[in-house]
Tab-separated table of C-alpha atoms in Angstrom:
chain	number	residue	atom	x	y	z
A	1	MET	CA	-22.004	-4.717	38.426
A	2	ASP	CA	-23.846	-6.471	35.262
A	3	GLY	CA	-23.842	-2.994	33.324
A	4	TYR	CA	-19.894	-3.060	33.733
A	5	ILE	CA	-19.683	-6.490	32.407
A	6	GLU	CA	-21.860	-5.699	29.605
A	7	LEU	CA	-19.827	-2.452	28.626
A	8	ALA	CA	-16.645	-4.690	28.937
A	9	ASN	CA	-17.764	-7.425	26.678
A	10	ALA	CA	-19.226	-4.797	24.111
A	11	ILE	CA	-15.724	-3.187	24.136
A	12	ILE	CA	-14.312	-6.398	23.436
A	13	ILE	CA	-16.467	-7.399	20.823
A	14	LYS	CA	-16.436	-4.298	18.864
A	15	ALA	CA	-12.544	-4.695	19.185
A	16	ALA	CA	-12.597	-7.923	17.855
A	17	LYS	CA	-14.921	-7.089	14.847
A	18	ASP	CA	-12.788	-4.177	13.888
A	19	TYR	CA	-9.623	-6.501	13.937
A	20	LYS	CA	-11.288	-8.858	11.617
A	21	LYS	CA	-12.522	-6.017	9.129
A	22	ALA	CA	-8.761	-4.705	9.243
A	23	LEU	CA	-7.574	-8.071	8.256
A	24	ILE	CA	-10.169	-8.750	5.597
A	25	LYS	CA	-8.892	-5.335	4.122
A	26	LEU	CA	-5.217	-6.389	4.492
A	27	ASN	CA	-5.914	-9.754	2.704
A	28	ARG	CA	-7.616	-7.728	-0.212
A	29	ASN	CA	-4.764	-5.021	-0.381
A	30	CYS	CA	-1.515	-5.579	1.969
A	31	ASN	CA	-0.702	-1.930	1.112
A	32	ASN	CA	-3.819	-0.470	2.855
A	33	THR	CA	-1.956	1.845	5.213
A	34	ILE	CA	-5.155	2.729	6.864
A	35	ALA	CA	-6.049	-0.970	7.662
A	36	LYS	CA	-2.515	-1.664	8.866
A	37	THR	CA	-2.665	1.174	11.408
A	38	GLU	CA	-5.990	-0.062	12.638
A	39	LYS	CA	-4.585	-3.668	13.039
A	40	GLN	CA	-1.603	-2.188	15.038
A	41	GLU	CA	-3.711	-0.166	17.341
A	42	ILE	CA	-6.364	-3.130	18.011
A	43	GLU	CA	-3.100	-5.581	18.448
A	44	ARG	CA	-1.891	-3.077	21.027
A	45	PHE	CA	-5.322	-3.116	22.738
A	46	PHE	CA	-5.465	-6.874	22.826
A	47	LYS	CA	-2.064	-7.017	24.377
A	48	GLY	CA	-2.426	-4.150	26.688
A	49	SER	CA	-3.165	-3.800	30.319
A	50	TRP	CA	-6.575	-2.257	29.794
A	51	PHE	CA	-7.653	-5.518	27.893
A	52	LYS	CA	-6.447	-7.543	30.997
A	53	VAL	CA	-8.746	-5.347	33.008
A	54	LEU	CA	-11.798	-6.055	30.960
A	55	THR	CA	-11.335	-9.743	30.823
A	56	LYS	CA	-9.415	-12.885	31.623
A	57	VAL	CA	-9.453	-13.973	28.051
A	58	SER	CA	-5.943	-14.105	26.394
A	59	GLY	CA	-5.485	-11.266	24.045
A	60	GLU	CA	-3.132	-13.273	22.077
A	61	THR	CA	-5.360	-16.162	21.708
A	62	LEU	CA	-8.336	-14.178	20.456
A	63	MET	CA	-6.197	-12.367	17.799
A	64	LYS	CA	-5.102	-15.898	16.787
A	65	ARG	CA	-8.489	-17.033	16.636
A	66	ILE	CA	-9.836	-14.088	14.620
A	67	GLN	CA	-6.695	-14.549	12.304
A	68	GLN	CA	-7.602	-18.243	11.697
A	69	GLU	CA	-11.110	-17.386	10.848
A	70	VAL	CA	-10.141	-14.527	8.034
A	71	ASN	CA	-7.485	-17.007	7.007
A	72	VAL	CA	-4.538	-14.692	7.199
A	73	LYS	CA	-1.845	-15.216	4.899
């Protein structure tokens, strides 16, 4: 069972890092269509049922924390 928990955590950590990167790119250039698409896809993941299967953490809360870290405008 530990392997599944580690895998779930790795998926969430990767998504969080990718979300942070997309937000940083958008802060630099708000017209970056690739970063916009990445951001939208990751937000759907954080809000979706698959995320809820992986963790009990609130996807909304995680997104807000990352946004604060990046200081989203």
